[in-house]
Amino acid sequence: MSTATSTVQIFGDLRPQDMLYLGEAALRTLHISAISITAGTLFGIVFGWFMAAGNRFVQFCVNSVLDVFRSVPLLIQLILFDSFIAIAGYPMEAFWSGTIVLSVYTSALVASVARGGIEAVPQSLRRASRSLGMTYWQDMRYVVWPVGIRAVFASWLGIALSVIKDSALVSVLGYVELLRASQILIGRTAETFTILGIAGLFYFALSFPLSKAGEYIEKRWQRS
């Protein structure tokens, strides 16, 4: 009498469809990063202006609030915010929870950069613009921002690149971005090195164009 033996395959093989799955996850990473960087930059500029131009009370209040977001780890902010809105009875999709927290976190970082840009403009240059008859807002538009942006552009670029990588933390909320998709595939295939290597290439593909665009802009400014 012969005994039939069979093997049970616990892990599956890496398939071409899995590459498409990672590609879609990379687009979701790009989506949430682009929204967060854009919104965070706009609000950060406003907060930075308050910190540079407001009275001492306004500066203290804005800086104190933003210090909380700069100091508390992003992972804790994500979990606390998502838990709080759920307890309050207003649960959100993981995408929106992650976008809100990531945008606020980005704005807290950009605010310091924006304030530095405003304060980097020499007072003598600002007094000269006002002596020419410019209003405060004309001075901000034609003098402060053009000069200030050049002074802090590299710092802003570093923040933007960091946000792309920090977006991986949104996976704790269940949002299937690039890192979460990689974890799912690793759990199915056990191809840890291969999948993380591919995920790293996707992150590089998302960050490299932004980095090169920043270098190109800086070189243009140096020649002008």
Coordinates of N, CA, C and O in Angstrom, one line a residue, residues 8-154:
V8 N 2.2 21.5 1.2 CA 1.3 22.6 1.3 C 2.2 23.9 1.1 O 3.2 24.1 1.8
Q9 N 1.8 24.7 0.1 CA 2.6 25.9 -0.2 C 2.0 27.0 0.7 O 0.9 27.4 0.5
I10 N 2.8 27.5 1.6 CA 2.4 28.6 2.5 C 2.5 29.9 1.8 O 1.6 30.8 1.8
F11 N 3.6 30.2 1.1 CA 3.9 31.4 0.4 C 3.7 31.3 -1.1 O 4.1 30.3 -1.6
G12 N 3.2 32.3 -1.7 CA 3.1 32.3 -3.1 C 4.3 33.0 -3.8 O 5.2 33.6 -3.2
D13 N 4.3 32.9 -5.1 CA 5.4 33.5 -5.9 C 5.1 34.9 -6.2 O 3.9 35.3 -6.3
L14 N 6.1 35.7 -6.4 CA 6.0 37.1 -6.9 C 5.5 37.1 -8.3 O 6.2 36.5 -9.2
R15 N 4.4 37.8 -8.6 CA 3.8 37.7 -10.0 C 3.9 39.1 -10.6 O 4.1 40.1 -9.9
P16 N 3.8 39.2 -11.9 CA 3.8 40.5 -12.6 C 2.7 41.4 -12.1 O 2.9 42.6 -12.0
Q17 N 1.6 40.9 -11.7 CA 0.5 41.7 -11.2 C 0.9 42.4 -9.9 O 0.4 43.5 -9.6
D18 N 1.8 41.8 -9.2 CA 2.3 42.4 -7.9 C 3.0 43.7 -8.2 O 3.0 44.6 -7.4
M19 N 3.7 43.8 -9.3 CA 4.5 45.0 -9.7 C 3.5 46.1 -10.0 O 3.7 47.3 -9.6
L20 N 2.4 45.7 -10.7 CA 1.3 46.7 -10.9 C 0.7 47.2 -9.6 O 0.4 48.4 -9.4
Y21 N 0.5 46.3 -8.7 CA 0.0 46.6 -7.4 C 0.9 47.6 -6.6 O 0.4 48.6 -6.0
L22 N 2.2 47.4 -6.7 CA 3.1 48.3 -6.1 C 3.1 49.7 -6.8 O 3.3 50.7 -6.2
G23 N 3.0 49.6 -8.1 CA 2.9 50.8 -8.9 C 1.7 51.7 -8.5 O 1.8 52.9 -8.4
E24 N 0.6 51.0 -8.4 CA -0.6 51.8 -7.9 C -0.5 52.3 -6.5 O -0.9 53.5 -6.2
A25 N 0.2 51.6 -5.7 CA 0.5 52.1 -4.3 C 1.4 53.3 -4.3 O 1.3 54.2 -3.6
A26 N 2.4 53.2 -5.3 CA 3.3 54.4 -5.4 C 2.5 55.6 -5.8 O 2.8 56.7 -5.4
L27 N 1.6 55.5 -6.7 CA 0.7 56.6 -7.1 C -0.1 57.2 -6.0 O -0.3 58.4 -5.8
R28 N -0.5 56.3 -5.1 CA -1.3 56.7 -3.9 C -0.3 57.5 -3.0 O -0.7 58.5 -2.3
T29 N 0.9 57.0 -2.9 CA 1.9 57.7 -2.1 C 2.2 59.1 -2.7 O 2.2 60.1 -1.9
L30 N 2.3 59.2 -4.0 CA 2.5 60.5 -4.7 C 1.3 61.4 -4.4 O 1.4 62.6 -4.2
H31 N 0.1 60.8 -4.5 CA -1.2 61.6 -4.3 C -1.2 62.3 -2.9 O -1.4 63.5 -2.8
I32 N -1.1 61.5 -1.9 CA -1.2 62.0 -0.5 C 0.0 63.0 -0.2 O -0.2 64.0 0.5
S33 N 1.2 62.7 -0.8 CA 2.3 63.5 -0.6 C 2.1 64.9 -1.3 O 2.4 65.9 -0.7
A34 N 1.6 64.9 -2.5 CA 1.5 66.1 -3.3 C 0.5 67.0 -2.6 O 0.7 68.2 -2.5
I35 N -0.7 66.5 -2.1 CA -1.7 67.3 -1.4 C -1.1 67.8 -0.2 O -1.3 69.0 0.2
S36 N -0.4 67.0 0.6 CA 0.1 67.4 1.9 C 1.2 68.5 1.7 O 1.2 69.5 2.5
I37 N 2.1 68.3 0.8 CA 3.1 69.3 0.5 C 2.5 70.6 0.1 O 2.9 71.7 0.6
T38 N 1.5 70.6 -0.8 CA 0.9 71.8 -1.3 C 0.2 72.6 -0.2 O 0.4 73.8 0.0
A39 N -0.7 71.8 0.5 CA -1.5 72.5 1.5 C -0.6 72.9 2.7 O -0.7 74.0 3.2
G40 N 0.4 72.1 3.1 CA 1.3 72.4 4.1 C 2.2 73.6 3.8 O 2.4 74.4 4.7
T41 N 2.6 73.7 2.6 CA 3.4 74.9 2.2 C 2.6 76.2 2.2 O 3.1 77.2 2.7
L42 N 1.3 76.2 1.7 CA 0.5 77.4 1.7 C 0.2 77.8 3.2 O 0.4 79.0 3.5
F43 N -0.2 76.9 4.0 CA -0.5 77.3 5.4 C 0.8 77.6 6.1 O 0.8 78.5 7.0
G44 N 1.9 76.9 5.8 CA 3.1 77.2 6.5 C 3.6 78.7 6.2 O 4.2 79.3 7.0
I45 N 3.4 79.1 4.9 CA 3.8 80.5 4.6 C 3.0 81.5 5.4 O 3.5 82.5 5.9
V46 N 1.7 81.2 5.5 CA 0.8 82.1 6.3 C 1.3 82.1 7.8 O 1.4 83.2 8.4
F47 N 1.5 80.9 8.4 CA 2.0 80.9 9.7 C 3.3 81.5 9.9 O 3.6 82.2 10.9
G48 N 4.2 81.3 8.9 CA 5.5 81.9 9.0 C 5.4 83.5 8.9 O 6.2 84.2 9.6
W49 N 4.5 84.0 8.2 CA 4.3 85.4 8.1 C 3.8 85.9 9.5 O 4.3 87.0 10.0
F50 N 2.9 85.2 10.1 CA 2.4 85.6 11.5 C 3.6 85.6 12.4 O 3.7 86.5 13.3
M51 N 4.5 84.6 12.3 CA 5.6 84.5 13.3 C 6.6 85.6 13.0 O 7.3 86.0 13.9
A52 N 6.7 86.1 11.8 CA 7.7 87.2 11.5 C 7.1 88.6 11.6 O 7.8 89.5 12.0
A53 N 5.8 88.7 11.3 CA 5.3 90.1 11.2 C 4.3 90.4 12.3 O 3.9 91.6 12.5
G54 N 3.8 89.4 13.0 CA 2.8 89.6 14.1 C 3.4 90.2 15.3 O 4.6 90.3 15.5
N55 N 2.5 90.7 16.2 CA 3.0 91.2 17.5 C 3.5 90.0 18.4 O 3.4 88.8 18.0
R56 N 4.1 90.3 19.5 CA 4.7 89.3 20.3 C 3.7 88.2 20.8 O 4.1 87.0 20.9
F57 N 2.5 88.7 21.1 CA 1.5 87.7 21.6 C 1.1 86.7 20.5 O 1.0 85.5 20.7
V58 N 0.9 87.2 19.2 CA 0.6 86.4 18.1 C 1.7 85.4 17.8 O 1.6 84.2 17.6
Q59 N 3.0 86.0 17.8 CA 4.1 85.1 17.6 C 4.2 84.0 18.6 O 4.5 82.8 18.3
F60 N 4.0 84.3 19.9 CA 4.1 83.3 20.9 C 3.0 82.3 20.8 O 3.3 81.1 20.9
C61 N 1.8 82.7 20.4 CA 0.7 81.7 20.3 C 0.9 80.8 19.1 O 0.8 79.5 19.2
V62 N 1.3 81.3 18.0 CA 1.5 80.5 16.7 C 2.7 79.6 16.9 O 2.6 78.4 16.6
N63 N 3.8 80.1 17.5 CA 5.0 79.3 17.6 C 4.7 78.2 18.6 O 5.3 77.1 18.5
S64 N 4.0 78.5 19.7 CA 3.7 77.5 20.7 C 2.9 76.3 20.1 O 3.2 75.1 20.4
V65 N 1.9 76.6 19.3 CA 1.1 75.6 18.7 C 1.9 74.8 17.7 O 1.8 73.5 17.7
L66 N 2.6 75.4 16.9 CA 3.4 74.7 15.9 C 4.5 73.9 16.5 O 4.9 72.9 15.9
D67 N 5.0 74.3 17.6 CA 6.1 73.6 18.3 C 5.6 72.2 18.7 O 6.3 71.2 18.7
V68 N 4.3 72.1 19.0 CA 3.7 70.8 19.4 C 3.8 69.9 18.2 O 4.2 68.7 18.4
F69 N 3.4 70.3 17.1 CA 3.4 69.5 15.9 C 4.8 69.2 15.4 O 5.1 68.1 14.8
R70 N 5.8 70.1 15.6 CA 7.2 69.8 15.3 C 7.8 68.9 16.2 O 8.7 68.1 15.8
S71 N 7.4 68.8 17.5 CA 8.1 68.1 18.5 C 7.5 66.6 18.7 O 8.3 65.7 18.9
V72 N 6.2 66.5 18.5 CA 5.6 65.2 18.7 C 5.8 64.3 17.5 O 5.6 64.8 16.4
P73 N 6.2 63.1 17.6 CA 6.5 62.3 16.4 C 5.2 62.1 15.6 O 4.1 62.1 16.1
L74 N 5.4 62.1 14.3 CA 4.3 62.1 13.3 C 3.5 60.9 13.5 O 2.2 60.9 13.4
L75 N 4.1 59.7 13.9 CA 3.3 58.5 14.1 C 2.3 58.7 15.2 O 1.1 58.2 15.1
I76 N 2.7 59.3 16.3 CA 1.8 59.5 17.4 C 0.7 60.5 17.0 O -0.5 60.3 17.3
Q77 N 1.0 61.5 16.2 CA 0.0 62.5 15.7 C -1.1 61.7 14.9 O -2.3 62.0 15.0
L78 N -0.7 60.9 14.0 CA -1.6 60.1 13.2 C -2.5 59.3 14.0 O -3.8 59.3 13.8
I79 N -2.0 58.5 14.9 CA -2.8 57.6 15.7 C -3.8 58.4 16.6 O -5.0 58.1 16.7
L80 N -3.3 59.5 17.3 CA -4.1 60.3 18.2 C -5.3 61.0 17.4 O -6.4 61.0 17.9
F81 N -4.9 61.6 16.3 CA -6.0 62.3 15.5 C -7.0 61.3 15.0 O -8.2 61.6 15.1
D82 N -6.6 60.2 14.4 CA -7.6 59.2 13.9 C -8.4 58.6 15.0 O -9.7 58.5 14.9
S83 N -7.9 58.4 16.2 CA -8.6 57.9 17.3 C -9.6 58.9 17.9 O -10.7 58.6 18.2
F84 N -9.1 60.2 17.9 CA -9.9 61.3 18.5 C -11.2 61.5 17.7 O -12.3 61.6 18.2
I85 N -11.0 61.6 16.3 CA -12.2 61.9 15.5 C -13.2 60.7 15.5 O -14.4 60.9 15.3
A86 N -12.6 59.5 15.7 CA -13.5 58.3 15.8 C -14.3 58.4 17.1 O -15.5 58.1 17.1
I87 N -13.7 58.7 18.2 CA -14.4 58.8 19.5 C -15.4 60.0 19.4 O -16.5 59.9 20.0
A88 N -15.0 61.1 18.7 CA -15.9 62.2 18.6 C -17.1 61.9 17.8 O -18.1 62.7 17.7
G89 N -17.1 60.8 17.1 CA -18.3 60.4 16.2 C -18.1 60.9 14.8 O -19.1 60.9 14.1
Y90 N -16.9 61.3 14.4 CA -16.7 61.8 13.0 C -15.6 61.0 12.3 O -14.5 61.6 12.0
P91 N -15.7 59.7 12.2 CA -14.6 58.9 11.6 C -14.4 59.3 10.2 O -15.3 59.7 9.4
M92 N -13.1 59.3 9.8 CA -12.7 59.6 8.4 C -12.1 58.5 7.8 O -11.6 57.5 8.4
E93 N -12.0 58.5 6.4 CA -11.2 57.5 5.7 C -9.8 57.7 6.0 O -9.3 58.9 6.3
A94 N -9.0 56.7 6.0 CA -7.6 56.7 6.3 C -6.9 57.8 5.4 O -5.9 58.5 5.9
F95 N -7.3 57.9 4.2 CA -6.6 58.9 3.3 C -6.8 60.3 3.9 O -5.8 61.1 3.9
W96 N -8.0 60.7 4.2 CA -8.2 62.1 4.7 C -7.6 62.3 6.1 O -7.1 63.4 6.3
S97 N -7.7 61.3 7.0 CA -7.0 61.5 8.2 C -5.5 61.7 8.1 O -4.9 62.6 8.7
G98 N -4.9 60.9 7.2 CA -3.5 61.0 7.0 C -3.1 62.3 6.3 O -2.1 62.9 6.6
T99 N -3.9 62.7 5.4 CA -3.7 64.0 4.6 C -3.7 65.2 5.6 O -2.9 66.1 5.5
I100 N -4.7 65.2 6.4 CA -4.9 66.3 7.4 C -3.7 66.4 8.3 O -3.0 67.5 8.5
V101 N -3.3 65.3 8.9 CA -2.2 65.3 9.9 C -0.9 65.6 9.1 O -0.1 66.4 9.6
L102 N -0.7 65.0 8.0 CA 0.6 65.2 7.3 C 0.7 66.7 6.8 O 1.8 67.3 6.8
S103 N -0.5 67.3 6.4 CA -0.5 68.7 6.0 C -0.1 69.6 7.1 O 0.6 70.6 7.0
V104 N -0.7 69.4 8.3 CA -0.5 70.2 9.5 C 1.0 70.1 9.9 O 1.7 71.1 10.2
Y105 N 1.5 68.9 9.9 CA 2.9 68.6 10.2 C 3.8 69.3 9.3 O 4.8 70.0 9.7
T106 N 3.5 69.3 8.0 CA 4.3 70.0 7.0 C 4.3 71.5 7.2 O 5.3 72.2 7.1
S107 N 3.1 72.0 7.5 CA 2.9 73.5 7.7 C 3.7 73.9 8.9 O 4.3 75.0 8.8
A108 N 3.8 73.1 9.9 CA 4.6 73.5 11.1 C 6.1 73.6 10.7 O 6.8 74.5 11.2
L109 N 6.6 72.7 9.8 CA 8.0 72.7 9.4 C 8.2 73.9 8.4 O 9.2 74.6 8.5
V110 N 7.3 74.1 7.5 CA 7.5 75.2 6.5 C 7.4 76.5 7.2 O 8.0 77.5 6.7
A111 N 6.6 76.7 8.3 CA 6.4 77.9 8.9 C 7.8 78.5 9.4 O 8.1 79.7 9.2
S112 N 8.6 77.6 9.9 CA 9.9 78.1 10.4 C 10.8 78.5 9.2 O 11.5 79.5 9.3
V113 N 10.7 77.8 8.1 CA 11.4 78.1 6.9 C 10.9 79.4 6.3 O 11.7 80.3 5.9
A114 N 9.6 79.6 6.3 CA 9.0 80.9 5.7 C 9.5 82.1 6.6 O 9.8 83.1 6.1
R115 N 9.4 81.9 7.9 CA 9.8 83.0 8.8 C 11.3 83.3 8.5 O 11.7 84.5 8.4
G116 N 12.1 82.3 8.4 CA 13.5 82.5 8.1 C 13.8 83.3 6.8 O 14.6 84.1 6.7
G117 N 12.9 82.9 5.8 CA 13.0 83.6 4.5 C 12.7 85.1 4.6 O 13.4 86.0 4.0
I118 N 11.6 85.4 5.4 CA 11.2 86.8 5.5 C 12.3 87.6 6.3 O 12.7 88.7 5.9
E119 N 12.8 87.0 7.4 CA 13.8 87.6 8.2 C 15.2 87.7 7.5 O 16.1 88.5 7.9
A120 N 15.4 86.9 6.4 CA 16.7 86.9 5.7 C 16.8 88.2 4.8 O 17.9 88.5 4.4
V121 N 15.7 88.8 4.5 CA 15.7 90.0 3.7 C 16.3 91.2 4.5 O 15.7 91.5 5.6
P122 N 17.3 91.8 4.1 CA 17.9 93.0 4.8 C 16.9 94.1 5.1 O 16.1 94.4 4.1
Q123 N 16.9 94.6 6.2 CA 16.0 95.7 6.5 C 16.3 96.9 5.7 O 15.4 97.7 5.4
S124 N 17.5 97.1 5.3 CA 17.9 98.3 4.5 C 17.2 98.2 3.1 O 16.7 99.2 2.5
L125 N 17.1 96.9 2.6 CA 16.4 96.7 1.3 C 14.9 97.0 1.4 O 14.3 97.6 0.5
R126 N 14.3 96.6 2.6 CA 12.9 96.8 2.8 C 12.6 98.3 3.0 O 11.6 98.8 2.5
R127 N 13.5 99.0 3.7 CA 13.3 100.5 3.9 C 13.4 101.2 2.5 O 12.7 102.1 2.2
A128 N 14.3 100.7 1.7 CA 14.5 101.3 0.3 C 13.2 101.1 -0.5 O 12.8 102.0 -1.2
S129 N 12.6 100.0 -0.4 CA 11.4 99.7 -1.2 C 10.2 100.6 -0.7 O 9.4 101.1 -1.5
R130 N 10.2 100.8 0.6 CA 9.1 101.7 1.2 C 9.4 103.1 0.8 O 8.4 103.9 0.6
S131 N 10.6 103.5 0.8 CA 11.0 104.9 0.4 C 10.6 105.2 -1.1 O 10.4 106.4 -1.4
L132 N 10.5 104.1 -1.9 CA 10.1 104.3 -3.3 C 8.6 104.4 -3.4 O 8.1 104.6 -4.6
G133 N 7.9 104.3 -2.4 CA 6.4 104.5 -2.4 C 5.7 103.2 -2.4 O 4.5 103.2 -2.6
M134 N 6.4 102.0 -2.3 CA 5.7 100.8 -2.2 C 4.9 100.6 -1.0 O 5.3 101.1 0.1
T135 N 3.7 100.0 -1.1 CA 2.9 99.6 0.1 C 3.5 98.4 0.7 O 4.5 97.8 0.2
Y136 N 3.0 98.1 1.9 CA 3.5 96.9 2.6 C 3.4 95.6 1.8 O 4.3 94.8 1.7
W137 N 2.2 95.5 1.2 CA 2.0 94.2 0.4 C 2.8 94.2 -0.9 O 3.2 93.2 -1.4
Q138 N 3.0 95.4 -1.5 CA 3.9 95.5 -2.7 C 5.3 95.1 -2.3 O 6.0 94.4 -3.0
D139 N 5.7 95.6 -1.1 CA 7.1 95.2 -0.6 C 7.2 93.7 -0.4 O 8.2 93.1 -0.8
M140 N 6.1 93.1 0.2 CA 6.2 91.7 0.4 C 6.2 90.9 -1.0 O 6.9 89.9 -1.1
R141 N 5.4 91.4 -1.9 CA 5.3 90.7 -3.2 C 6.6 90.8 -4.1 O 7.1 89.8 -4.6
Y142 N 7.1 92.0 -4.2 CA 8.1 92.3 -5.1 C 9.6 92.3 -4.5 O 10.5 92.2 -5.3
V143 N 9.7 92.3 -3.2 CA 11.0 92.4 -2.6 C 11.2 91.2 -1.7 O 12.1 90.4 -1.9
V144 N 10.3 91.1 -0.7 CA 10.5 90.1 0.4 C 10.5 88.6 -0.2 O 11.4 87.8 0.0
W145 N 9.4 88.3 -0.9 CA 9.2 86.9 -1.3 C 10.3 86.5 -2.3 O 10.8 85.4 -2.2
P146 N 10.5 87.3 -3.4 CA 11.6 86.9 -4.3 C 12.9 86.6 -3.7 O 13.6 85.7 -4.0
V147 N 13.3 87.5 -2.7 CA 14.6 87.4 -2.1 C 14.5 86.2 -1.1 O 15.4 85.4 -1.0
G148 N 13.5 86.2 -0.3 CA 13.3 85.2 0.8 C 13.2 83.8 0.2 O 13.8 82.8 0.8
I149 N 12.5 83.6 -0.9 CA 12.4 82.2 -1.4 C 13.7 81.7 -1.9 O 14.0 80.5 -1.6
R150 N 14.6 82.5 -2.4 CA 15.9 82.0 -2.9 C 16.7 81.6 -1.7 O 17.6 80.7 -1.7
A151 N 16.5 82.3 -0.5 CA 17.3 82.1 0.6 C 17.0 80.7 1.3 O 17.8 80.1 1.9
V152 N 15.7 80.3 1.2 CA 15.3 79.1 1.9 C 14.7 78.0 1.0 O 14.2 77.0 1.5
F153 N 14.9 78.2 -0.3 CA 14.3 77.2 -1.2 C 14.9 75.8 -0.9 O 14.2 74.8 -0.9
A154 N 16.2 75.7 -0.6 CA 16.8 74.4 -0.4 C 16.2 73.7 0.9 O 16.0 72.5 0.9

